[in-house]
Amino acid sequence: MAIATGVTVANIYYAQPLLDTLAKAFDVPIHTAGLIVTVTQLGYAAGLMFLVPLGDMIERRRLVVTVTLLTSVALVGAALAPSIELFFAASLAIGVTSVVVQILVPFAAHLAADHARGRVVGRVMSGLLLGILLARTVSGLMSDAFGWRSMFWLAAGVMLIQAAVLARVLPRDPGKAQVSYPALLRSVLHLLRDEPVLRRRIVYGFCVFASFSALWTALPFLLAAPPFGYSLARIGAFGLLGVAGAMAASFAGHLHDRGYARVATGGFIALVMLAFALMGLFPHALAALVVGIVVLDLGVQGTQILNQSAIYQLSPEARSRLTTAYMTCYFAGGAAGSAGAAYAYSLAGWVGVSWIGATPPLLALLYWLTERRQ
């Protein structure tokens, strides 16, 4: 499951280090190319809203395999796209179908023992986070060597192989929700109404992922321009700095299982804000960028593991719907952050992006101060 989540989530990040190249290939302004990330994340949010709840209703293995095959079709569409409009459409479809990740994570939580759920979620999320950071690196290398379209052809083939493997190795797990599909979707709203922990964790997630997306949307523009002038391969290699985030996943899971979730959440959110403060003060210092990216990934991924570990304790029979409620808002935050960063960079450069990135975690930290100790 960890491998499958990593390979699948990579699909929504392949375009990020290529934004400057895509802007030139399709002859569009920088802020238009930046919307590729936004469109993909909006597609992901739509998939979370309409596909992931089905994990509580129908057999999960069949759902995972079917949607994985559709991801392969969407990636072929991106590889063939002759215009930015069709690339937007393919990116939207890639986002919608890549929600297989959010079917597998609650599936793993469902199979885990209560006392080890935080560690299990952390382990699966470690695979997911490695997929995110390796996606940027592999995309940069492939595109430098064989052109940007080669990355999407490769990804389409990988999805076909993964569908065959998952069909063979995943256990059968029939859904337990005995309701109609419209009622299933309405129940997501009921969870938002009835679960204060879910609402609080949504605020934390929305804010930190807005900052995360702001960074990775604007960073390729910064690194491709003077004084850096980096190639696609070197820009993609910055994704390897996210290893710290992958390490934080298991560590944060242990903190949750030991009862330190509240304090750790505040600490991880503070790291996100501090990272942007550092990168904003020294916008052209490579060392500041490297340290800032490491600290930001650590804070974002640590917060995410604590959020998911907390919400999966709320209602065992509704974990897919809890995922829908939480992750839809999470990726809405990402879409807001990426759109804001693209325009901020075109108007005010990296300093504007730093303000866009630092403000959401500051608001989240102020909200965290209102959380009552357990």
Coordinates of C-alpha atoms in Angstrom, one line a residue:
M1 CA 0.0 0.0 0.0
A2 CA 2.9 2.4 0.8
I3 CA 4.4 1.7 -2.7
A4 CA 1.0 2.1 -4.4
T5 CA 0.2 5.4 -2.7
G6 CA 3.7 6.8 -3.6
V7 CA 3.5 5.8 -7.3
T8 CA -0.1 7.1 -7.6
V9 CA 0.4 10.5 -5.9
A10 CA 3.4 11.2 -8.0
N11 CA 1.1 11.7 -11.0
I12 CA -0.2 15.0 -9.6
Y13 CA 3.4 16.4 -9.1
Y14 CA 5.1 15.5 -12.4
A15 CA 4.1 18.9 -13.9
Q16 CA 5.4 21.1 -11.0
P17 CA 9.1 21.3 -12.0
L18 CA 8.1 21.6 -15.6
L19 CA 6.0 24.8 -15.3
D20 CA 8.5 27.1 -16.9
T21 CA 9.1 24.6 -19.7
L22 CA 5.3 24.1 -20.2
A23 CA 4.8 27.9 -20.3
K24 CA 7.3 28.1 -23.2
A25 CA 6.0 25.0 -25.0
F26 CA 2.4 26.2 -25.1
D27 CA 3.4 29.9 -25.4
V28 CA 1.5 31.1 -22.4
P29 CA 2.4 33.5 -19.5
I30 CA 3.9 32.2 -16.3
H31 CA 0.7 32.8 -14.2
T32 CA -1.3 30.7 -16.8
A33 CA 1.2 27.8 -16.6
G34 CA 1.0 28.0 -12.8
L35 CA -2.7 27.2 -13.0
I36 CA -1.8 23.7 -14.2
V37 CA -1.1 22.9 -10.5
T38 CA -4.4 24.6 -9.4
V39 CA -6.4 22.6 -12.0
T40 CA -4.9 19.3 -10.9
Q41 CA -5.6 20.0 -7.3
L42 CA -9.2 21.0 -8.0
G43 CA -9.6 17.8 -9.9
Y44 CA -8.2 15.9 -6.9
A45 CA -10.6 17.7 -4.6
A46 CA -13.5 16.7 -7.0
G47 CA -12.3 13.1 -6.9
L48 CA -12.2 13.2 -3.1
M49 CA -15.7 14.5 -3.0
F50 CA -17.3 12.1 -5.4
L51 CA -15.1 9.0 -5.6
V52 CA -13.5 8.4 -2.2
P53 CA -16.8 8.0 -0.3
L54 CA -17.5 4.9 -2.5
G55 CA -14.8 3.1 -0.4
D56 CA -17.4 2.9 2.4
M57 CA -20.0 1.5 0.1
I58 CA -18.5 -0.9 -2.5
E59 CA -15.7 -3.4 -2.7
R60 CA -12.4 -1.4 -2.3
R61 CA -10.1 -3.6 -4.4
R62 CA -12.3 -3.3 -7.5
L63 CA -12.7 0.5 -6.9
V64 CA -8.9 1.0 -6.6
V65 CA -8.1 -1.1 -9.8
T66 CA -10.8 0.6 -11.9
V67 CA -9.7 4.2 -11.0
T68 CA -6.1 3.3 -11.5
L69 CA -6.8 2.3 -15.1
L70 CA -8.6 5.6 -15.6
T71 CA -5.5 7.4 -14.3
S72 CA -3.5 5.8 -17.1
V73 CA -5.9 7.1 -19.7
A74 CA -5.7 10.6 -18.3
L75 CA -1.8 10.5 -18.4
V76 CA -1.9 9.5 -22.0
G77 CA -4.1 12.5 -22.6
A78 CA -1.5 14.8 -21.0
A79 CA 1.3 13.2 -23.1
L80 CA -0.6 13.9 -26.3
A81 CA -2.0 17.3 -25.5
P82 CA -1.3 19.8 -28.4
S83 CA -2.5 22.9 -26.5
I84 CA -2.7 24.3 -23.0
E85 CA -6.5 23.9 -22.9
L86 CA -6.3 20.2 -23.5
F87 CA -3.4 19.9 -21.1
F88 CA -5.6 21.6 -18.5
A89 CA -8.4 19.0 -19.2
A90 CA -5.9 16.1 -18.9
S91 CA -4.5 17.6 -15.6
L92 CA -8.0 17.8 -14.2
A93 CA -8.6 14.1 -15.0
I94 CA -5.3 13.1 -13.5
G95 CA -6.3 14.9 -10.3
V96 CA -9.7 13.3 -10.2
T97 CA -8.4 9.7 -10.7
S98 CA -5.3 10.0 -8.5
V99 CA -7.5 9.9 -5.4
V100 CA -6.8 6.1 -5.3
V101 CA -4.3 7.3 -2.7
Q102 CA -7.1 8.4 -0.4
I103 CA -8.9 5.1 -0.7
L104 CA -5.8 3.2 0.2
V105 CA -4.8 5.3 3.3
P106 CA -8.1 4.7 5.2
F107 CA -8.0 1.1 4.0
A108 CA -4.7 0.7 5.8
A109 CA -6.1 2.4 8.9
H110 CA -9.1 0.1 8.8
L111 CA -6.8 -3.0 8.8
A112 CA -4.5 -1.7 11.6
A113 CA -4.9 -2.5 15.3
D114 CA -6.1 0.5 17.4
H115 CA -2.9 0.8 19.4
A116 CA -0.8 0.9 16.2
R117 CA -3.0 3.0 13.9
G118 CA -0.8 6.1 14.0
R119 CA 2.3 4.1 13.1
V120 CA 0.6 2.3 10.3
V121 CA -0.8 5.5 8.8
G122 CA 2.6 7.0 9.2
R123 CA 4.3 4.1 7.4
V124 CA 1.8 4.2 4.4
M125 CA 2.2 8.0 4.3
S126 CA 6.0 7.7 4.2
G127 CA 5.5 5.9 0.9
L128 CA 3.2 8.6 -0.3
L129 CA 5.6 11.4 0.7
L130 CA 8.5 9.6 -1.0
G131 CA 6.3 9.5 -4.2
I132 CA 5.8 13.2 -4.0
L133 CA 9.4 14.2 -3.6
L134 CA 10.7 11.6 -6.1
A135 CA 8.1 12.7 -8.7
R136 CA 9.7 16.1 -9.1
T137 CA 13.2 14.6 -9.4
V138 CA 12.2 11.9 -11.9
S139 CA 10.2 14.4 -13.9
G140 CA 13.1 16.8 -14.2
L141 CA 15.5 14.1 -15.2
M142 CA 13.2 12.4 -17.8
S143 CA 12.2 15.8 -19.3
D144 CA 15.8 16.9 -19.6
A145 CA 16.8 13.7 -21.3
F146 CA 13.7 12.8 -23.5
G147 CA 11.4 15.9 -23.5
W148 CA 8.5 16.7 -21.1
R149 CA 6.0 14.4 -22.8
S150 CA 8.1 11.3 -22.0
M151 CA 7.3 11.7 -18.3
F152 CA 3.6 11.3 -18.9
W153 CA 4.0 8.3 -21.2
L154 CA 6.2 6.6 -18.6
A155 CA 3.6 7.3 -15.8
A156 CA 0.8 5.9 -17.9
G157 CA 2.7 2.6 -18.3
V158 CA 3.4 2.5 -14.6
M159 CA -0.3 2.9 -13.8
L160 CA -1.2 -0.1 -16.0
I161 CA 1.4 -2.3 -14.2
Q162 CA 0.1 -1.1 -10.8
A163 CA -3.5 -1.9 -11.7
A164 CA -2.5 -5.5 -12.5
V165 CA -0.4 -5.8 -9.3
L166 CA -3.1 -4.4 -7.0
A167 CA -5.8 -6.6 -8.6
R168 CA -3.7 -9.6 -7.5
V169 CA -2.4 -8.6 -4.0
L170 CA -5.0 -6.4 -2.3
P171 CA -7.4 -8.2 0.1
R172 CA -11.1 -8.1 -0.6
D173 CA -13.0 -5.6 1.6
P174 CA -16.7 -5.1 0.9
G175 CA -18.1 -1.7 2.0
K176 CA -20.3 -1.6 5.0
A177 CA -22.4 1.5 4.3
Q178 CA -25.9 0.3 3.4
V179 CA -27.2 3.6 1.9
S180 CA -27.7 5.1 -1.5
Y181 CA -25.0 7.1 -3.2
P182 CA -26.7 10.5 -2.6
A183 CA -27.2 9.6 1.1
L184 CA -23.6 8.7 1.3
L185 CA -22.5 12.1 0.0
R186 CA -24.9 13.9 2.4
S187 CA -23.4 11.9 5.3
V188 CA -20.1 13.7 4.6
L189 CA -21.8 17.0 5.5
H190 CA -23.2 15.4 8.6
L191 CA -19.7 14.4 9.7
L192 CA -18.6 18.0 9.2
R193 CA -21.5 19.2 11.3
D194 CA -21.1 16.6 14.1
E195 CA -17.3 16.3 14.5
P196 CA -15.5 19.3 16.0
V197 CA -12.1 17.5 15.9
L198 CA -12.6 17.0 12.1
R199 CA -13.4 20.7 11.6
R200 CA -10.4 21.8 13.6
R201 CA -8.0 19.4 11.8
I202 CA -9.4 20.7 8.4
V203 CA -8.3 24.2 9.3
Y204 CA -4.8 23.0 10.2
G205 CA -4.6 21.0 7.0
F206 CA -6.0 23.7 4.7
C207 CA -3.5 26.3 6.0
V208 CA -0.3 24.2 5.8
F209 CA -1.1 22.7 2.4
A210 CA -1.8 26.2 1.0
S211 CA 1.8 27.1 2.0
F212 CA 3.2 23.8 0.6
S213 CA 1.6 24.4 -2.7
A214 CA 2.6 28.0 -2.8
L215 CA 6.3 27.0 -2.5
W216 CA 6.3 24.3 -5.1
T217 CA 4.3 26.3 -7.6
A218 CA 6.6 29.3 -7.5
L219 CA 9.9 27.6 -6.9
P220 CA 10.5 26.5 -10.5
F221 CA 10.0 30.1 -11.7
L222 CA 12.6 31.3 -9.2
L223 CA 15.1 28.6 -9.9
A224 CA 14.8 28.9 -13.7
A225 CA 15.5 32.7 -13.6
P226 CA 18.7 34.6 -12.8
P227 CA 20.7 34.3 -10.6
F228 CA 20.1 30.6 -10.5
G229 CA 19.2 29.6 -14.1
Y230 CA 18.9 25.9 -13.3
S231 CA 18.0 23.2 -15.7
L232 CA 14.9 21.0 -15.4
A233 CA 17.0 18.2 -13.8
R234 CA 18.4 20.5 -11.2
I235 CA 15.0 22.0 -10.4
G236 CA 13.5 18.6 -10.0
A237 CA 16.4 17.5 -7.7
F238 CA 15.1 20.0 -5.1
G239 CA 12.3 17.5 -4.5
L240 CA 14.8 15.2 -2.8
L241 CA 15.0 17.8 0.0
G242 CA 11.6 16.5 1.1
V243 CA 13.2 13.4 2.6
A244 CA 12.8 15.2 5.9
G245 CA 9.1 15.2 5.4
A246 CA 9.0 11.5 4.8
M247 CA 11.0 10.9 7.9
A248 CA 8.6 13.1 9.9
A249 CA 5.7 10.8 8.9
S250 CA 6.7 7.9 11.1
F251 CA 7.9 10.2 13.8
A252 CA 4.6 12.1 13.9
G253 CA 2.7 8.8 14.0
H254 CA 4.7 7.7 17.1
L255 CA 4.0 11.1 18.8
H256 CA 0.3 10.6 18.2
D257 CA 0.2 7.1 19.6
R258 CA 2.0 8.4 22.7
G259 CA -0.4 11.2 23.4
Y260 CA 1.6 14.2 22.3
A261 CA -0.6 15.1 19.3
R262 CA -1.7 18.6 20.4
V263 CA 1.8 19.9 21.3
A264 CA 3.4 18.3 18.2
T265 CA 0.7 19.9 16.0
G266 CA 1.6 23.4 17.2
G267 CA 5.3 22.7 16.7
F268 CA 4.9 21.4 13.1
I269 CA 2.7 24.4 12.1
A270 CA 5.2 26.8 13.5
L271 CA 8.0 25.2 11.4
V272 CA 6.0 26.0 8.2
M273 CA 5.7 29.6 9.1
L274 CA 9.4 29.9 10.1
A275 CA 10.5 28.2 6.8
F276 CA 8.8 31.0 4.7
A277 CA 10.2 33.7 7.0
L278 CA 13.7 32.4 6.3
M279 CA 13.2 32.0 2.6
G280 CA 11.6 35.5 2.3
L281 CA 14.5 37.2 4.2
F282 CA 17.1 35.6 1.9
P283 CA 15.4 35.0 -1.4
H284 CA 18.6 34.5 -3.5
A285 CA 20.6 32.6 -0.9
L286 CA 20.7 28.9 -1.9
A287 CA 21.4 27.8 1.6
A288 CA 18.3 29.6 2.9
L289 CA 16.2 27.9 0.2
V290 CA 17.5 24.5 1.0
V291 CA 17.0 24.8 4.8
G292 CA 13.6 26.4 4.2
I293 CA 12.4 23.6 2.0
V294 CA 13.6 21.0 4.5
V295 CA 11.9 22.7 7.4
L296 CA 8.7 23.4 5.5
D297 CA 8.3 19.7 4.3
L298 CA 9.0 18.6 7.9
G299 CA 6.3 20.8 9.2
V300 CA 3.7 20.1 6.5
Q301 CA 4.0 16.3 6.6
G302 CA 4.2 16.1 10.4
T303 CA 0.9 18.1 10.6
Q304 CA -0.7 15.9 8.0
I305 CA 0.1 12.7 9.8
L306 CA -1.2 14.0 13.1
N307 CA -4.4 15.3 11.4
Q308 CA -5.1 12.0 9.7
S309 CA -4.4 9.9 12.8
A310 CA -6.8 12.1 14.8
I311 CA -9.7 11.9 12.3
Y312 CA -9.4 8.1 11.8
Q313 CA -10.2 7.6 15.5
L314 CA -13.6 9.3 15.1
S315 CA -15.9 6.9 13.3
P316 CA -14.4 3.6 12.1
E317 CA -17.3 2.7 9.8
A318 CA -16.9 6.1 8.0
R319 CA -13.2 6.4 7.4
S320 CA -13.5 6.9 3.6
R321 CA -16.1 9.7 4.2
L322 CA -13.9 11.3 6.9
T323 CA -11.1 11.2 4.3
T324 CA -13.4 12.9 1.8
A325 CA -14.3 15.7 4.2
Y326 CA -10.8 16.3 5.3
M327 CA -8.9 15.9 2.1
T328 CA -11.3 17.9 -0.1
C329 CA -10.7 20.9 2.1
Y330 CA -7.0 20.1 2.3
F331 CA -6.6 20.2 -1.5
A332 CA -8.8 23.3 -1.7
G333 CA -6.2 24.9 0.4
G334 CA -3.5 23.6 -2.0
A335 CA -5.4 25.1 -5.0
A336 CA -5.7 28.4 -3.2
G337 CA -2.0 28.4 -2.3
S338 CA -0.9 27.5 -5.8
A339 CA -3.1 30.1 -7.5
G340 CA -2.1 32.8 -5.1
A341 CA 1.6 32.0 -5.5
A342 CA 1.5 32.1 -9.3
Y343 CA -0.1 35.6 -9.3
A344 CA 2.1 36.8 -6.4
Y345 CA 5.2 35.8 -8.2
S346 CA 4.2 37.6 -11.4
L347 CA 3.4 40.8 -9.4
A348 CA 5.9 40.9 -6.5
G349 CA 8.4 38.1 -7.1
W350 CA 9.6 35.7 -4.4
V351 CA 9.0 38.2 -1.6
G352 CA 5.3 38.2 -2.6
V353 CA 5.3 34.4 -2.6
S354 CA 6.8 34.4 0.9
W355 CA 4.0 36.5 2.3
I356 CA 1.5 34.2 0.6
G357 CA 3.2 31.2 2.2
A358 CA 3.7 32.5 5.7
T359 CA 0.2 33.9 6.4
P360 CA -1.8 30.6 6.4
P361 CA 0.4 28.9 9.0
L362 CA 0.3 32.0 11.2
L363 CA -3.5 31.9 11.2
A364 CA -3.4 28.2 11.9
L365 CA -1.1 28.7 14.8
L366 CA -3.4 31.4 16.3
Y367 CA -6.3 29.0 16.0
W368 CA -4.2 26.2 17.6
L369 CA -3.8 28.3 20.7
T370 CA -7.6 28.0 21.2
E371 CA -7.5 24.1 21.3
R372 CA -8.2 22.7 24.7
R373 CA -5.7 20.3 26.3
Q374 CA -7.0 16.7 26.6

